[in-house]
Amino acid sequence: MDDAARLIAAEHARRRAVEADDADTLDAMTADVFHYAHINGLVEDRATYLDRIRARAVITHATGASDLSVEMRPGYALLKGVSFMEFEWRDGSAKGRVDTLFLSVWEPAGDDWKIVAYASTPKPA
């Protein structure tokens, strides 16, 4: 499997971990300097992101990514695509579906890749 295929597989594995609230897997997949910029503008560092996953504040009913493409760069890779998430806040304050375009940055870590940053924006109508 080449690097692009490994990155795409890692993105799908990351989404499965989000659906399962699997903070341990997400912890292993994220770089120390990880930042996540949510579609609502909230930006979390690694510790805050993992704390929120562990608190299970949001139920992710489904998430997926398509039209994935990888651009290899010296020392890092860009992965972009189209994604969706069906979610519900455990406190009942919000639920719905978001359709987005996303861009993520990954860095090599031995034979694996770790995600450094993720950001999404609403998918145009």
XYZ file of C-alpha atoms in Angstrom:
125
model
C 0.000 0.000 0.000
C 1.432 3.385 -0.954
C 1.366 6.485 1.267
C -1.754 7.967 -0.357
C -3.695 4.739 0.207
C -2.447 4.561 3.826
C -3.594 8.133 4.439
C -7.047 7.469 2.997
C -7.318 4.314 5.123
C -6.236 6.336 8.180
C -8.943 8.944 7.510
C -11.620 6.243 7.342
C -10.244 4.685 10.559
C -10.319 8.108 12.238
C -13.986 8.500 11.353
C -14.816 5.036 12.706
C -13.095 6.029 15.962
C -15.152 9.249 16.123
C -18.394 7.258 15.685
C -17.312 4.859 18.437
C -16.122 7.624 20.828
C -12.806 5.744 20.781
C -10.541 8.334 22.381
C -7.649 5.873 22.720
C -7.509 5.295 18.958
C -7.848 9.017 18.283
C -5.100 9.710 20.829
C -2.782 7.338 18.957
C -3.639 8.917 15.591
C -3.131 12.573 16.521
C 0.127 14.502 16.566
C 1.168 16.324 19.737
C 0.398 19.670 18.067
C -3.010 18.572 16.693
C -5.661 21.259 16.142
C -9.261 20.721 15.020
C -11.255 23.610 13.551
C -14.948 22.720 13.666
C -17.499 23.907 11.133
C -19.016 26.190 13.807
C -15.702 28.012 14.307
C -14.653 26.258 17.518
C -10.942 25.391 17.468
C -9.635 22.737 19.856
C -6.112 21.628 20.639
C -5.337 17.951 21.094
C -6.053 17.774 24.833
C -9.365 19.630 24.575
C -10.468 17.567 21.579
C -9.697 14.263 23.311
C -11.341 15.425 26.563
C -14.534 16.197 24.616
C -14.478 12.760 22.973
C -13.953 11.095 26.367
C -16.849 13.100 27.856
C -19.115 11.750 25.090
C -20.899 15.095 24.811
C -21.840 14.422 21.188
C -23.336 11.268 19.703
C -22.032 10.761 16.184
C -24.648 8.595 14.489
C -22.755 8.447 11.187
C -19.831 10.081 9.453
C -18.181 9.507 6.125
C -15.780 10.942 3.605
C -15.687 10.756 -0.181
C -13.895 12.294 -3.144
C -10.675 11.976 -1.171
C -7.418 13.189 -2.649
C -3.918 13.270 -1.236
C -1.103 15.658 -2.074
C 2.275 14.485 -0.853
C 4.660 17.257 0.229
C 8.169 17.103 1.706
C 7.623 16.078 5.340
C 3.811 16.169 5.324
C 0.710 15.373 3.296
C -2.559 17.159 2.600
C -5.748 15.122 2.496
C -8.959 16.753 1.317
C -12.455 15.660 0.446
C -16.177 15.864 1.046
C -17.640 14.703 4.339
C -20.835 14.429 6.308
C -21.697 13.920 9.945
C -25.024 13.060 11.563
C -24.846 14.100 15.197
C -26.808 14.774 18.356
C -25.743 16.569 21.531
C -26.372 14.297 24.521
C -28.057 17.159 26.357
C -30.603 17.427 23.530
C -29.632 20.988 22.617
C -28.883 20.214 18.973
C -28.932 17.486 16.368
C -28.665 17.319 12.636
C -26.458 16.654 9.676
C -23.592 18.719 8.332
C -22.168 18.356 4.844
C -18.695 19.801 4.474
C -15.538 20.142 2.496
C -12.469 19.428 4.606
C -8.707 19.716 4.554
C -6.392 17.845 6.886
C -2.639 17.856 7.382
C -0.784 14.644 8.237
C 2.845 13.996 9.174
C 4.808 10.761 8.921
C 5.376 8.864 12.157
C 7.496 5.812 11.429
C 5.480 3.594 9.095
C 2.248 5.383 10.041
C 0.812 8.869 9.673
C -0.516 11.187 12.392
C -3.059 13.901 11.821
C -1.768 17.376 12.676
C -4.730 19.566 11.729
C -8.295 19.260 10.474
C -10.622 22.016 9.275
C -13.976 21.954 7.531
C -16.276 24.420 5.848
C -19.900 24.102 4.713
C -20.304 22.345 1.391
C -21.673 24.768 -1.207
C -25.273 24.101 -2.239
